[in-house]
Short mmCIF file of C-alpha atoms in Angstrom, two decimals:
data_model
loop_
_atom_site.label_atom_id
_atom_site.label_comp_id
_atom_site.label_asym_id
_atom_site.label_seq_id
_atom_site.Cartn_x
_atom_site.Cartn_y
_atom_site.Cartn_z
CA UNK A 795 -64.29 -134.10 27.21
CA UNK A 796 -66.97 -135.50 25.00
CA UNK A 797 -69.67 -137.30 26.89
CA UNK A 798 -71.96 -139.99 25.62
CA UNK A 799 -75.63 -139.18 27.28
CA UNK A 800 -79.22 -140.71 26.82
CA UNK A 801 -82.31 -138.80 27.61
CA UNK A 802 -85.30 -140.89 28.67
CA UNK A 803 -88.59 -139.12 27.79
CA UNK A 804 -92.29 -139.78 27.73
CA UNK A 805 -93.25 -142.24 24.92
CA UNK A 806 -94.37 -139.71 22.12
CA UNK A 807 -91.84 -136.86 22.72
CA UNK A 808 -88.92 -137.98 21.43
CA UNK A 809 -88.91 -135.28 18.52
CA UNK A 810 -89.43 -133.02 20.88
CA UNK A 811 -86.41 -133.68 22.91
CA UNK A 812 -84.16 -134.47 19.82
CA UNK A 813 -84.87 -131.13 18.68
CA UNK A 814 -84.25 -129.17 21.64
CA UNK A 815 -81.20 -131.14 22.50
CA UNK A 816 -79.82 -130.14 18.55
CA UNK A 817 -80.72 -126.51 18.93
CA UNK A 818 -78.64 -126.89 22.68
CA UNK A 819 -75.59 -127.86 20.84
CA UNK A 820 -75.43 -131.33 21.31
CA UNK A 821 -74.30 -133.87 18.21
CA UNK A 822 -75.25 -137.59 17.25
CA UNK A 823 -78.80 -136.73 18.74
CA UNK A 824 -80.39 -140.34 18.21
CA UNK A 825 -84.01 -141.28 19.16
CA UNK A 826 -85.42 -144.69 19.99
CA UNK A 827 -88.45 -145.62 21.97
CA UNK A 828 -89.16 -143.35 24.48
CA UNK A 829 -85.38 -141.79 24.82
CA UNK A 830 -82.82 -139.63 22.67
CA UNK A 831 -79.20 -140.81 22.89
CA UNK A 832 -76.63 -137.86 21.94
CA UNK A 833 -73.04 -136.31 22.98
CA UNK A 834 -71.53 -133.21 23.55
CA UNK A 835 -69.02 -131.84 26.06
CA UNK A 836 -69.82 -131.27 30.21
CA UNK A 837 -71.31 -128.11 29.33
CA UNK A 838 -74.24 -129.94 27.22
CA UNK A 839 -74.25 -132.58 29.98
CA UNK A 840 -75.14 -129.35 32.39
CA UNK A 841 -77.17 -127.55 29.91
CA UNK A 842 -79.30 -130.12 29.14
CA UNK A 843 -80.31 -130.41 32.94
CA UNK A 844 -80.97 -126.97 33.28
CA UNK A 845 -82.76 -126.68 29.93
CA UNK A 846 -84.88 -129.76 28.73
CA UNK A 847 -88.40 -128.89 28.83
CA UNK A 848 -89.28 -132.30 27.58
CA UNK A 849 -86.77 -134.75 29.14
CA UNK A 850 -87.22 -136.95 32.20
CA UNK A 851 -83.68 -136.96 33.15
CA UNK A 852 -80.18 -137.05 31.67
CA UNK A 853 -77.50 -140.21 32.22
CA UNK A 854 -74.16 -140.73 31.03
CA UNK A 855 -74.05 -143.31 29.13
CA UNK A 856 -71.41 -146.27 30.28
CA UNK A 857 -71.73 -148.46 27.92
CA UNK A 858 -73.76 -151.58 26.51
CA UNK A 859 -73.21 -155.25 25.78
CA UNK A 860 -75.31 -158.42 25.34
CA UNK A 861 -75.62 -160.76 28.36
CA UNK A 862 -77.65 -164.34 28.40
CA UNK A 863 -75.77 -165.26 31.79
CA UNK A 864 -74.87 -163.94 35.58
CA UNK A 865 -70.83 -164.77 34.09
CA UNK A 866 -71.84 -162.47 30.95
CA UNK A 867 -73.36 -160.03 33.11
CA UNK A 868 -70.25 -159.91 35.82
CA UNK A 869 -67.39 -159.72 32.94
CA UNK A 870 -69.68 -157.15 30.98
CA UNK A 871 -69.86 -154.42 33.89
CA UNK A 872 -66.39 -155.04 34.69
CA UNK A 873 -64.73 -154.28 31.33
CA UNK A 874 -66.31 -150.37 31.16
CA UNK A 875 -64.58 -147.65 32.74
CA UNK A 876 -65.83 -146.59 35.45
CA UNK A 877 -63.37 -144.89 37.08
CA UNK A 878 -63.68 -142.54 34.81
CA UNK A 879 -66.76 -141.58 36.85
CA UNK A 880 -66.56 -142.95 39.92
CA UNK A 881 -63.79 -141.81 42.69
CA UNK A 882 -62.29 -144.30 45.27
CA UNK A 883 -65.21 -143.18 47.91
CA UNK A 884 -67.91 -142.13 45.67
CA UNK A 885 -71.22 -143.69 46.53
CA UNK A 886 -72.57 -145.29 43.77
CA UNK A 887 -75.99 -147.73 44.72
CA UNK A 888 -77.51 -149.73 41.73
CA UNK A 889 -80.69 -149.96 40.73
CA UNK A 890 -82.51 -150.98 37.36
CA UNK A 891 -85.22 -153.21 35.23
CA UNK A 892 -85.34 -156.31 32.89
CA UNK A 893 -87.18 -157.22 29.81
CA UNK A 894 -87.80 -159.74 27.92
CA UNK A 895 -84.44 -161.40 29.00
CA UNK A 896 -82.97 -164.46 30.70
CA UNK A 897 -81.49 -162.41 33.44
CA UNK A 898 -85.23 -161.17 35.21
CA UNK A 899 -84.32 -161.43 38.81
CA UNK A 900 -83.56 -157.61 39.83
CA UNK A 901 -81.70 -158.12 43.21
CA UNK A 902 -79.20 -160.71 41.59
CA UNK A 903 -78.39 -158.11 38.77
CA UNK A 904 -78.53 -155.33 40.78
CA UNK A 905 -75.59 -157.24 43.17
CA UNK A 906 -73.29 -158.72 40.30
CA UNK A 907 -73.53 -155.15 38.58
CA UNK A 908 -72.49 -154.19 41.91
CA UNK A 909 -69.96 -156.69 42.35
CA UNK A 910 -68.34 -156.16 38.92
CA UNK A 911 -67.82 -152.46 39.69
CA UNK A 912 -66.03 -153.06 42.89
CA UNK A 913 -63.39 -155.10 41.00
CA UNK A 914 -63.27 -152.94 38.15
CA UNK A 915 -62.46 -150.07 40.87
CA UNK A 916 -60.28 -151.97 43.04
CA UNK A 917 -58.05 -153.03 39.76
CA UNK A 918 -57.49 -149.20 39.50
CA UNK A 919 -57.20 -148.07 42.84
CA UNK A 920 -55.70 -150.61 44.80
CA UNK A 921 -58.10 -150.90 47.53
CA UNK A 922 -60.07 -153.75 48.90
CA UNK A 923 -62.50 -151.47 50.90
CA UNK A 924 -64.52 -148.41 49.33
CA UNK A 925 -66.11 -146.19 52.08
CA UNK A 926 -68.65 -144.47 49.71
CA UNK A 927 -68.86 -141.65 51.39
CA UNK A 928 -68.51 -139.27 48.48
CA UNK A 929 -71.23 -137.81 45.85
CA UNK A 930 -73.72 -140.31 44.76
CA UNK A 931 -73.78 -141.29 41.82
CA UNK A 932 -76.63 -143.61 40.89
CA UNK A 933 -76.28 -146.26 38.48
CA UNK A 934 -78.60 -147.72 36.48
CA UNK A 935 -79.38 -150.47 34.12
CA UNK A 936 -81.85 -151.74 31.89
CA UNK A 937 -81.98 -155.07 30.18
CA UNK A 938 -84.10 -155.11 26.69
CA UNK A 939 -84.28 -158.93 25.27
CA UNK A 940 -80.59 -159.69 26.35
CA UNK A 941 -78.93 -156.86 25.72
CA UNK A 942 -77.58 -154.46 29.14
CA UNK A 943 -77.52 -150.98 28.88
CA UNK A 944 -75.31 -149.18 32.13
CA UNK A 945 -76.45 -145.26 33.29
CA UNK A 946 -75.39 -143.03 35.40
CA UNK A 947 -77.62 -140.79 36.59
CA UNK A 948 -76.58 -137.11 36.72
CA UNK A 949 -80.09 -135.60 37.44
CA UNK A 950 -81.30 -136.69 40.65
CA UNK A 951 -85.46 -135.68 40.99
CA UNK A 952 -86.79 -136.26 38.07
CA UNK A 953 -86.57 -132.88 35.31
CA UNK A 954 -90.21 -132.34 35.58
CA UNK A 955 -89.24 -131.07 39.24
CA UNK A 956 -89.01 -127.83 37.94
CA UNK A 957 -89.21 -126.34 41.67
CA UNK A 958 -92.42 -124.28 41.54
CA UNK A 959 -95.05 -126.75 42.42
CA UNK A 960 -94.80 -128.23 45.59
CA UNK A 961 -98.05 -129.14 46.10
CA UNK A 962 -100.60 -129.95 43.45
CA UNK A 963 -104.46 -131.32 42.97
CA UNK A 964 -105.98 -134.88 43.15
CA UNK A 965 -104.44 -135.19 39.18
CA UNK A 966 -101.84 -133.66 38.50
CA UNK A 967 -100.09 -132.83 35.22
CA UNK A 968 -96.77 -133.90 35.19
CA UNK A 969 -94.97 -130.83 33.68
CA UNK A 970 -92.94 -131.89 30.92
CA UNK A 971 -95.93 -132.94 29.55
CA UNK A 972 -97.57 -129.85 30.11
CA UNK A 973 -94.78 -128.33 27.86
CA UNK A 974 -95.25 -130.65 25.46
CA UNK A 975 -98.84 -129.91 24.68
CA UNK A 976 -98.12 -126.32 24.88
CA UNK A 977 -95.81 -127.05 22.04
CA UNK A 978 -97.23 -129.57 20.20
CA UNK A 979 -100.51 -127.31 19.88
CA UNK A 980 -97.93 -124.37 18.43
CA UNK A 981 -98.26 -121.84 21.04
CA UNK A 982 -97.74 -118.60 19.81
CA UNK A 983 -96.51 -115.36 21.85
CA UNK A 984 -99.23 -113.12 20.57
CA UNK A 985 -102.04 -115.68 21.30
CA UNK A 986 -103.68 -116.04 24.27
CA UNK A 987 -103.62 -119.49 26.14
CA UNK A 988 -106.26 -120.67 28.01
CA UNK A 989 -107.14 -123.65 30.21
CA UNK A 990 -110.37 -123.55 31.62
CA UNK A 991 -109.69 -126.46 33.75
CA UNK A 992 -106.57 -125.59 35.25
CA UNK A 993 -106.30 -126.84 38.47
CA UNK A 994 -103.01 -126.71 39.85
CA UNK A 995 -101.99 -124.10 36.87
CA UNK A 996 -99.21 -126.22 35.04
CA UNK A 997 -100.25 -125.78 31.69
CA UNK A 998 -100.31 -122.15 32.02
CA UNK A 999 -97.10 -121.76 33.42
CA UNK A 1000 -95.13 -124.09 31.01
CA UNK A 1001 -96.81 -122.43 28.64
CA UNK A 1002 -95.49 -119.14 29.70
CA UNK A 1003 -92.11 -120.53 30.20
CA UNK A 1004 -91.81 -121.67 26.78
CA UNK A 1005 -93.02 -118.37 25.45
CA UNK A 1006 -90.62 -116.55 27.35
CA UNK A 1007 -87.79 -119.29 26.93
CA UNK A 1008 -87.49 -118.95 30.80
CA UNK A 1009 -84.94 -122.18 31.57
CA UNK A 1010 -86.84 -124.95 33.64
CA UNK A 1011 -84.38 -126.33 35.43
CA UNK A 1012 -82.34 -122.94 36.70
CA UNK A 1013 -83.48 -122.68 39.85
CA UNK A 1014 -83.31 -126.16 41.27
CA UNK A 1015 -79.79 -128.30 41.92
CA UNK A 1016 -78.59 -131.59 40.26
CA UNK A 1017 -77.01 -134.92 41.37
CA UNK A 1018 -73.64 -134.10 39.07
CA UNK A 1019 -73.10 -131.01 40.58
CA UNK A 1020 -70.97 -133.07 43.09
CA UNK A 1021 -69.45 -134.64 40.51
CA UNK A 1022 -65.47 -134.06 40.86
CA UNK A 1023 -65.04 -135.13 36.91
CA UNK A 1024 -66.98 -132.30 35.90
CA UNK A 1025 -65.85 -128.79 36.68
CA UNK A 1026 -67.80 -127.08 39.21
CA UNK A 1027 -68.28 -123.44 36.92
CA UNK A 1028 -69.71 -125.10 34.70
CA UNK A 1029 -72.96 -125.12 35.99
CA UNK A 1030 -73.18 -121.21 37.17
CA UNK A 1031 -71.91 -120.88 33.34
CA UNK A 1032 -75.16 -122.09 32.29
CA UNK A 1033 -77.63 -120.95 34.22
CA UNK A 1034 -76.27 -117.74 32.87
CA UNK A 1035 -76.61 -118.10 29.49
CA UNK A 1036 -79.67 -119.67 30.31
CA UNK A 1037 -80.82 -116.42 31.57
CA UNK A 1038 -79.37 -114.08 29.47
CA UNK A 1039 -82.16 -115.82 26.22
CA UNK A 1040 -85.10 -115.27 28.41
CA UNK A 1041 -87.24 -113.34 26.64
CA UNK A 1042 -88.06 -110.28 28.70
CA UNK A 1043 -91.06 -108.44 26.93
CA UNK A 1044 -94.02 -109.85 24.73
CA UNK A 1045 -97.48 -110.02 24.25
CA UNK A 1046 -98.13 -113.08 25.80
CA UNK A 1047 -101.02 -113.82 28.45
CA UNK A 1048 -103.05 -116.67 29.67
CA UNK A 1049 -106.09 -116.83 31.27
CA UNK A 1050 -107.08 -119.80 33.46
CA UNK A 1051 -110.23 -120.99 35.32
CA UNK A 1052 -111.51 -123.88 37.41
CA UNK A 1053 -114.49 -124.44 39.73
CA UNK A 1054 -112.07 -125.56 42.68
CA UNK A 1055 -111.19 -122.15 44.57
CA UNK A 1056 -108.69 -124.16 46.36
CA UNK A 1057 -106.76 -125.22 42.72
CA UNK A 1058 -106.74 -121.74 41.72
CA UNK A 1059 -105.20 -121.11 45.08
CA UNK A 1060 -102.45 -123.36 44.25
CA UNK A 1061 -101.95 -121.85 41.01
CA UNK A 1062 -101.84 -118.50 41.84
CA UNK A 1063 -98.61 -119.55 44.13
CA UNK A 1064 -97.08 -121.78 41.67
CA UNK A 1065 -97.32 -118.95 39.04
CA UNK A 1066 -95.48 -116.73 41.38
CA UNK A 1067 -92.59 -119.10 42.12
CA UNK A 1068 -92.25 -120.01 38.90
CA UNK A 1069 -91.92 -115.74 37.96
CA UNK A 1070 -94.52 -115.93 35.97
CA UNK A 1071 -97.46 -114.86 37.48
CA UNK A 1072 -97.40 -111.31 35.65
CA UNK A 1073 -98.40 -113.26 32.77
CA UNK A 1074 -101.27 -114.82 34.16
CA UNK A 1075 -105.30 -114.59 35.15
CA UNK A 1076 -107.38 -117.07 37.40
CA UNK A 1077 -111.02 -116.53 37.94
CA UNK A 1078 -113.34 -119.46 38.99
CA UNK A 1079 -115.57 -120.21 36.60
CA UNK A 1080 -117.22 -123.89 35.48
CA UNK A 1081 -116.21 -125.18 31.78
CA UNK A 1082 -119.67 -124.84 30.40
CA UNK A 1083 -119.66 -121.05 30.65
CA UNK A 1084 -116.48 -120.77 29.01
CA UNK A 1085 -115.86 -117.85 26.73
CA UNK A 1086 -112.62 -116.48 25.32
CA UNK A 1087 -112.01 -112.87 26.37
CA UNK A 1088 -109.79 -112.28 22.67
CA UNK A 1089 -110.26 -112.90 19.55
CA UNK A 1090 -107.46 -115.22 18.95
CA UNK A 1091 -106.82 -118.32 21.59
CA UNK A 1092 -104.96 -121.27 21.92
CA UNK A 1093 -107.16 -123.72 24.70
CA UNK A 1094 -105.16 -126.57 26.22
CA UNK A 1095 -106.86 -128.71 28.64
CA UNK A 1096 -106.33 -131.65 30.31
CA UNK A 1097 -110.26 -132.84 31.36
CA UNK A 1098 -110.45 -135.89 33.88
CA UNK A 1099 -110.18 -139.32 33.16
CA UNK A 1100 -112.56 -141.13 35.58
CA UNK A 1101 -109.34 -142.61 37.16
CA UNK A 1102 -109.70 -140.57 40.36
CA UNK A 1103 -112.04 -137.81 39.70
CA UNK A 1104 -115.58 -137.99 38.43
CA UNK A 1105 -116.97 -141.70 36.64
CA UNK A 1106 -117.25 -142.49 33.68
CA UNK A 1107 -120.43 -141.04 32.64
CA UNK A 1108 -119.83 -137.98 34.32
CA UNK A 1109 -116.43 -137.79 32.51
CA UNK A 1110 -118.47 -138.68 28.97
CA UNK A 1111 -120.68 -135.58 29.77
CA UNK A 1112 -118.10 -133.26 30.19
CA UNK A 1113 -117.17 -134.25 26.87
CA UNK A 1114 -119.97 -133.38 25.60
CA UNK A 1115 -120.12 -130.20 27.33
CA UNK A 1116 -116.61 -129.46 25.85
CA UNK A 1117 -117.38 -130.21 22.11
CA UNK A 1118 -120.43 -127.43 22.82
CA UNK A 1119 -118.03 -124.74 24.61
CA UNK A 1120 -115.24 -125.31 21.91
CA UNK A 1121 -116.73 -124.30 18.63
CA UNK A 1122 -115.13 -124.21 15.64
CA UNK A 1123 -113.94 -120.18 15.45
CA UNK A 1124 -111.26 -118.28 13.12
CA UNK A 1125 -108.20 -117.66 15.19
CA UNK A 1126 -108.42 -120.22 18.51
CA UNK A 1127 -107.44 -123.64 18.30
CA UNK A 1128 -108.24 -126.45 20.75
CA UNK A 1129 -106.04 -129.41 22.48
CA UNK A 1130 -107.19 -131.68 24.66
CA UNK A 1131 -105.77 -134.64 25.84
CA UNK A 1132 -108.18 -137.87 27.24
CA UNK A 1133 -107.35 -141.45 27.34
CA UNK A 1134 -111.48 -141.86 25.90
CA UNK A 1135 -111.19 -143.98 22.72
CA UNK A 1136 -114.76 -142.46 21.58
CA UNK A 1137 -113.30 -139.02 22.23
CA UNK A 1138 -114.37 -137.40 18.86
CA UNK A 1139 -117.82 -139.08 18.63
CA UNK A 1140 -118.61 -137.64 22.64
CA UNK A 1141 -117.14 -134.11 21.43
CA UNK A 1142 -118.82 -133.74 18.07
CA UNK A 1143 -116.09 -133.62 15.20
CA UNK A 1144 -113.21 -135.48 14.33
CA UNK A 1145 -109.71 -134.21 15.47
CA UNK A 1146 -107.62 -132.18 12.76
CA UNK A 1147 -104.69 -134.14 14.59
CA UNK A 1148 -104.08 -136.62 17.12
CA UNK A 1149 -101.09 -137.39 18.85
CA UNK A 1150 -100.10 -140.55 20.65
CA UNK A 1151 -98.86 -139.69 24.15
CA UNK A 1152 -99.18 -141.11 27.79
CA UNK A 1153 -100.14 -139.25 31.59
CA UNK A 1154 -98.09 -141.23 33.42
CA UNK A 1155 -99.15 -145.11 32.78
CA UNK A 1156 -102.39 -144.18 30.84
CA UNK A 1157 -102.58 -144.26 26.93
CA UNK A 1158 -103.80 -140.91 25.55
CA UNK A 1159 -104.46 -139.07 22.63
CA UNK A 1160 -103.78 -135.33 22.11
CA UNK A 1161 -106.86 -134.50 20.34
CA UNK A 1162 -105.84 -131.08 18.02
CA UNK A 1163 -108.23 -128.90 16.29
CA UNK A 1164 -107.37 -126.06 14.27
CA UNK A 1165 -109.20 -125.72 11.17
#
């Protein structure tokens, strides 16, 4: 069965998650503003779940038309197969946004979309009534200056749910992001990582996770494991070949500190469910007085924004203080990420790199120096 798929992503990572996806297997990988569509048979579909450091979620992909009416809307939904996916008492709720289009009001789409897949389904099944009982599968659509696109979500919490961090600090990281700058900044085994603001720990354990290509996503479940189109071994198939490329033995180590006792609490026991604690060291210790430990580093930090913690000023400081405890030094190279627009001229020097990305709603800039 070959299976059409779209993987949303933060804005900025669709490389990322195009080449991952290509390296899993999967073919057509096409990106577009912030997601990757591609294809590939149930196994990528499961694989890709269990496996995408970078992706927000994976959908099957339905289909897509153009719609300027409620009429368009109704006959567009209805003409895709969806009993291919859906069962005669699968649940299947709707939910979605709109854009730039004449159709904007969300509960009217949300109940023709609805309304179109009853009919579709009671064409095929001869039934008036469906019970929806059975596994959910969420539906989802988007509508992008006219033109509908139709999901179905086979994820269900969001893929940077990776299992290990239940609780977290006032501002968090969300952890595909984490992984993100631990690759973008070209995190090598035999380097050392450090954060020396790392609260809750995330960037020090995705950072050890993608070291040790330990699968994100293998110890948590999925929405489409109830799915009765897809076979059910499929997804204990992957998880063990997921396992079996781990990487058991390297050099790797990270070293993490924070003036919060409490964060470094938090880390210490998200390190440990994530299996990766071996690989780790916490100390408290403030920013100012950092010092590497080795002579070759690879510092990833994620500084607040004077969103929540700290104000402005206090977050301009801090910058300062950063440019003064980062110095330019053969073998360690520095990434931080800040939404400041006068990042460089607060830290001292101009970036070697910068990369566009967002924390959640906020424009950033991974700030990169190497040289």
């Amino acid at each position: 069965m070959n299976i059409k798929m779209v993987a949303p992503c933060i804005f900025g990572l669709e490389g990322l998650v195009s080449d991952e996806l290509k390296e899993m297997g999967a073919e057509n990988v096409l990106a577009e503003n912030g997601r990757v569509f591609f294809e590939g048979s149930e196994n990528i579909l499961a694989r890709a779940n269990i496996r995408s450091r970078f992706s927000e979620r994976i959908y099957i992909d339905v289909g897509s038309f153009e719609a300027h009416s409620f009429e368009e809307l109704f006959e567009g939904t209805k003409a895709l197969p969806w009993e291919e996916w859906l069962t005669a008492y699968d649940e299947f709720p709707v939910k979605g946004y709109s854009v730039n289009s004449d159709l904007f009001s969300l509960p009217d789409c949300q109940s023709i979309i609805k309304k179109a897949v009853v009919e579709r389904l009671k064409s095929k099944y001869h039934i008036e009534w469906f019970e929806e009982t059975g596994a959910k599968h969420q539906i989802e659509f988007s509508i992008i200056k006219n033109n509908v696109h139709l999901l179905i979500d086979t994820t269900g919490q969001g893929l940077h749910k990776r299992g290990y961090r239940p609780q977290a600090n006032d501002a968090p990281l969300k952890e595909t992001l984490a992984a993100a700058m631990c690759k973008l900044s070209r995190l090598r085994p035999y380097h050392t990582l450090y954060d020396p603001m790392c609260g809750s720990g995330t960037i020090l354990i995705e950072g050890a996770m993608l070291v040790h290509n330990i699968p994100v996503g293998a110890n948590r479940n999925f929405s489409a494991e109830r799915f009765e189109q897809l076979n059910p071994d499929i997804w204990d198939e992957e998880r063990e070949l997921a396992k079996s490329l781990i990487v058991k033995e390297s050099d790797f180590n990270a070293i993490g500190s924070d003036i919060d006792r409490n964060a470094l609490e938090i880390a210490r026991q998200n390190a440990i469910r994530a299996g990766v604690s071996d690989y780790i060291k916490l100390k408290c210790a403030d920013v100012k007085s950092f010092a590497p430990e080795t002579d070759r580093g690879t510092v990833i930090c994620n500084p607040p924004y004077g969103e929540r913690m700290m104000t402005p000023q206090e977050v301009a400081n801090l910058i300062k203080e950063l440019g003064r405890a980062f110095p330019q030094k053969h073998g360690f190279s520095y990434s931080v990420i800040s939404p400041q627009e006068d990042f460089e001229e607060l830290f001292g020097r101009r970036a070697d790199k910068r990369r566009k990305l967002y924390n959640g709603m906020i424009k950033c800039q991974l700030y990169m120096y190497y040289k």
